[in-house]
Coordinates of C-alpha atoms in Angstrom, one line a residue:
M1 CA -12.6 -6.3 6.8
F2 CA -10.0 -6.9 4.0
L3 CA -6.4 -6.0 4.5
L4 CA -4.5 -5.5 1.2
H5 CA -0.7 -5.9 1.1
G6 CA 1.6 -3.9 -1.1
G7 CA 4.3 -4.6 -3.6
P8 CA 2.7 -5.6 -5.9
G9 CA 3.9 -9.1 -5.1
A10 CA 5.0 -8.7 -1.5
P11 CA 2.7 -10.6 0.8
G12 CA 2.9 -11.3 4.5
Y13 CA 4.5 -8.1 5.9
L14 CA 1.1 -6.8 7.1
A15 CA 0.8 -9.6 9.7
P16 CA 1.4 -7.3 12.7
V17 CA -1.4 -5.0 11.5
A18 CA -3.7 -7.9 10.9
K19 CA -2.9 -9.2 14.5
V20 CA -4.0 -5.9 16.1
L21 CA -7.1 -5.3 13.9
G22 CA -8.1 -8.9 14.5
K23 CA -8.7 -8.2 18.2
Y24 CA -11.6 -5.9 17.2
F25 CA -12.7 -7.0 13.7
R26 CA -12.8 -10.1 11.5
V27 CA -9.8 -9.6 9.2
I28 CA -9.1 -11.3 5.9
E29 CA -5.7 -10.7 4.2
P30 CA -5.8 -12.2 0.7
M31 CA -2.6 -13.4 -0.7
Q32 CA -2.9 -11.7 -4.1
R33 CA -2.6 -13.7 -7.2
K34 CA 1.0 -14.5 -8.4
S35 CA 2.3 -14.5 -11.9
S36 CA 1.5 -17.4 -14.2
N37 CA 0.9 -18.0 -17.9
A38 CA -1.2 -14.9 -18.5
P39 CA 0.2 -11.4 -17.6
L40 CA -1.2 -10.0 -14.3
T41 CA -3.4 -7.0 -14.6
V42 CA -5.1 -4.6 -12.2
A43 CA -8.5 -5.9 -13.5
Q44 CA -7.5 -9.4 -12.5
H45 CA -6.6 -8.4 -9.0
V46 CA -9.9 -6.5 -8.7
A47 CA -11.8 -9.6 -9.9
D48 CA -10.0 -11.8 -7.5
L49 CA -10.8 -9.5 -4.6
H50 CA -14.5 -9.3 -5.7
E51 CA -14.7 -13.1 -5.6
L52 CA -14.0 -12.9 -1.9
I53 CA -16.0 -9.9 -1.1
K54 CA -19.2 -11.0 -2.8
S55 CA -19.2 -14.3 -0.8
P56 CA -22.8 -15.1 0.3
S57 CA -21.5 -16.1 3.8
D58 CA -21.4 -12.4 4.8
N59 CA -24.1 -9.9 3.9
E60 CA -22.3 -6.9 5.4
R61 CA -20.2 -4.5 3.4
P62 CA -16.6 -4.8 4.5
A63 CA -14.0 -2.1 5.0
L64 CA -10.9 -2.1 2.8
V65 CA -7.6 -1.3 4.4
G66 CA -4.7 -1.1 2.0
H67 CA -1.0 -0.2 2.3
S68 CA 1.1 1.2 -0.6
W69 CA 0.1 -0.7 -3.7
G70 CA -2.7 -2.3 -1.6
A71 CA -4.2 1.2 -1.1
M72 CA -4.1 1.7 -4.9
L73 CA -5.9 -1.7 -5.3
A74 CA -8.5 -0.6 -2.8
L75 CA -9.3 2.4 -4.9
A76 CA -9.4 0.4 -8.1
Y77 CA -11.8 -2.0 -6.5
A78 CA -14.0 0.7 -4.9
S79 CA -14.3 2.5 -8.2
T80 CA -15.4 -0.7 -9.9
Y81 CA -17.7 -1.9 -7.1
P82 CA -18.6 1.3 -5.2
D83 CA -21.6 -0.4 -3.5
A84 CA -19.7 -3.4 -2.2
I85 CA -17.7 -1.8 0.6
S86 CA -18.4 0.4 3.6
C87 CA -15.2 2.5 3.7
S88 CA -11.6 2.6 2.7
V89 CA -8.3 3.3 4.5
L90 CA -5.3 4.2 2.4
I91 CA -2.0 3.7 4.4
G92 CA 1.1 5.2 2.6
C93 CA -0.8 5.3 -0.6
G94 CA 1.0 4.9 -3.9
T95 CA 1.2 7.6 -6.7
F96 CA -1.3 8.4 -9.4
D97 CA 0.6 11.0 -11.4
V98 CA 4.1 11.6 -12.9
A99 CA 4.9 14.5 -10.6
S100 CA 4.4 12.5 -7.5
R101 CA 6.5 9.6 -8.8
K102 CA 9.3 12.1 -9.7
Q103 CA 9.2 13.5 -6.2
L104 CA 9.3 9.9 -4.7
E105 CA 12.4 9.1 -6.8
L106 CA 14.1 12.4 -5.9
T107 CA 13.5 11.9 -2.2
R108 CA 15.0 8.4 -2.2
N109 CA 18.0 9.5 -4.2
V110 CA 18.7 12.4 -1.8
R111 CA 18.5 10.0 1.2
M112 CA 20.8 7.4 -0.4
D113 CA 24.0 7.6 1.7
N114 CA 27.3 5.8 0.9
K115 CA 26.4 2.9 3.3
L116 CA 23.0 2.2 1.6
M117 CA 24.5 2.7 -1.9
H118 CA 27.1 0.1 -1.1
Q119 CA 24.4 -2.3 0.2
V120 CA 22.4 -1.7 -3.0
Q121 CA 25.4 -2.4 -5.2
R122 CA 26.1 -5.6 -3.2
V123 CA 22.6 -6.9 -3.9
E124 CA 22.9 -6.0 -7.5
N125 CA 26.2 -7.9 -7.8
Q126 CA 24.9 -11.0 -6.1
T127 CA 23.7 -14.0 -8.0
L128 CA 20.0 -13.9 -6.9
S129 CA 16.8 -14.9 -8.4
P130 CA 14.4 -12.0 -9.3
N131 CA 12.2 -12.8 -6.3
E132 CA 15.2 -12.9 -4.0
R133 CA 16.5 -9.6 -5.4
M134 CA 13.0 -8.0 -4.9
E135 CA 13.0 -9.2 -1.3
A136 CA 16.5 -7.9 -0.6
M137 CA 15.7 -4.5 -2.1
G138 CA 12.5 -4.3 -0.1
R139 CA 14.5 -4.6 3.1
L140 CA 16.8 -1.8 2.0
N141 CA 13.9 0.4 1.1
L142 CA 12.4 -0.3 4.6
Q143 CA 15.5 1.6 6.0
L144 CA 15.3 4.3 3.3
D145 CA 11.6 4.9 3.7
S146 CA 11.4 4.9 7.6
Y147 CA 11.9 7.7 10.1
R148 CA 12.9 5.7 13.3
L149 CA 12.1 2.1 13.2
G150 CA 11.1 0.1 16.3
P151 CA 11.4 -3.7 16.4
V152 CA 10.6 -5.2 13.1
E153 CA 8.7 -8.6 13.0
D154 CA 9.8 -10.0 9.6
K155 CA 6.7 -11.8 8.2
M156 CA 7.3 -11.3 4.5
L157 CA 6.6 -14.3 2.4
T158 CA 8.1 -15.2 -1.0
C159 CA 8.0 -12.1 -3.3
D160 CA 6.8 -12.3 -6.9
A161 CA 9.0 -10.0 -9.0
R162 CA 7.4 -11.0 -12.3
G163 CA 3.9 -10.3 -10.9
H164 CA 5.2 -7.0 -9.5
E165 CA 6.4 -5.9 -12.9
E166 CA 3.3 -7.0 -14.8
T167 CA 0.9 -5.4 -12.4
W168 CA 2.8 -2.2 -12.1
R169 CA 3.1 -1.9 -15.9
D170 CA -0.6 -2.3 -16.2
M171 CA -1.2 0.3 -13.5
M172 CA 1.0 2.8 -15.4
R173 CA -0.9 2.0 -18.6
L174 CA -4.2 2.7 -16.9
Q175 CA -3.0 6.0 -15.5
A176 CA -1.6 7.1 -18.9
A177 CA -5.0 6.3 -20.5
G178 CA -6.8 8.5 -17.9
T179 CA -8.6 5.6 -16.2
Y180 CA -7.0 6.3 -12.8
P181 CA -7.6 8.5 -10.9
E182 CA -10.5 9.8 -13.0
S183 CA -12.7 6.7 -12.3
F184 CA -12.4 7.2 -8.6
S185 CA -15.2 9.8 -8.9
S186 CA -17.6 6.8 -8.5
I187 CA -16.3 6.2 -5.0
Y188 CA -18.7 7.7 -2.4
V189 CA -17.9 5.8 0.8
P190 CA -15.9 7.5 3.6
S191 CA -12.2 7.3 2.9
I192 CA -9.1 8.4 4.6
M193 CA -5.3 8.6 3.9
L194 CA -3.0 7.8 6.8
H195 CA 0.5 9.0 5.9
G196 CA 3.9 9.7 7.3
A197 CA 5.6 13.0 6.5
Y198 CA 8.9 11.1 6.1
D199 CA 7.4 8.7 3.6
P200 CA 9.1 9.4 0.3
H201 CA 5.7 8.9 -1.4
P202 CA 4.6 12.5 -1.2
G203 CA 1.4 12.4 0.8
H204 CA 0.3 16.0 0.2
M205 CA 0.8 15.6 -3.6
I206 CA -1.0 12.3 -3.7
H207 CA -3.9 13.6 -1.7
E208 CA -4.2 16.7 -3.9
S209 CA -4.2 14.5 -7.0
L210 CA -7.1 12.4 -5.6
R211 CA -9.3 15.1 -4.0
P212 CA -10.8 16.4 -7.3
Y213 CA -12.3 12.9 -7.7
M214 CA -12.8 12.0 -4.0
P215 CA -13.8 15.2 -2.2
Q216 CA -14.7 13.1 0.9
L217 CA -11.1 11.9 1.2
A218 CA -9.7 12.8 4.6
Y219 CA -6.0 13.1 5.4
K220 CA -4.1 12.3 8.5
L221 CA -0.3 13.1 8.7
W222 CA 2.3 12.2 11.3
L223 CA 5.6 14.1 11.3
A224 CA 7.9 11.4 12.8
C225 CA 6.7 8.7 10.5
G226 CA 7.7 7.0 7.3
H227 CA 6.1 4.5 4.9
Y228 CA 5.3 1.9 7.6
P229 CA 3.5 3.7 10.5
W230 CA 3.0 0.5 12.5
L231 CA 6.8 0.0 12.7
E232 CA 7.7 3.6 13.7
R233 CA 8.7 4.3 17.4
E234 CA 7.0 7.7 17.6
A235 CA 4.0 7.1 15.4
K236 CA 3.0 3.5 16.1
E237 CA 0.6 4.0 19.0
E238 CA -1.2 7.0 17.5
F239 CA -1.4 5.2 14.2
Y240 CA -3.3 2.3 15.7
T241 CA -5.5 4.6 17.8
T242 CA -6.4 6.6 14.8
L243 CA -7.0 3.6 12.6
L244 CA -9.2 1.8 15.1
D245 CA -11.2 4.9 16.0
W246 CA -11.9 5.7 12.4
L247 CA -12.9 2.1 11.6
S248 CA -15.2 1.9 14.6
Q249 CA -17.1 4.9 13.2
H250 CA -17.2 3.9 9.5
A251 CA -16.6 0.1 9.1

């Protein structure tokens, strides 16, 4: 099984999920390629993932479990190599159309109270590197995107702000060109979206944008849950139960 982190460019924070899944499955969480001389692209991330999945040491088709951008990468990979995986799980999946992104931005703006606004301004006014600023904003978004957090085990590694910008810019280019989500019609393996109703990424809209191309795409929603189900007080236990049960049937 491959566990794909989000960001892009934000490795490490899925360690608690990997720890639980690792009790039942062999789990690999690739640290996705960082920025370097050549601009990062979605195709490069897909190629990097394929180098691991096609390894001759394992003849089984793995499951892909991705969170946020990692869910988008899982779909990009599955559409390129539809025969290489057994199933895909999309946790808090990112957006594939303009309307969903506008709703995401609107929801976050509505939730931004004076306290959070002050914290954002303080981060913006600090002398930070781009990577440090991305990490600080990620911690603020954790508060903004969550319903009721339980204990948070901070395992985030060094962020890659440049890689984030390059990869996301390429994803936007591919969506504008009609590559995504249209190419997802080649994905035939069982797939499910696991989503929180409090997640500012509008789960229902994202699901509706994908269903014309992936009619097999199932959808599970938790009301008292945000963008990080494994960190939510009310949803954590049911999230893991649903994830493990589904994987035991399809992985």
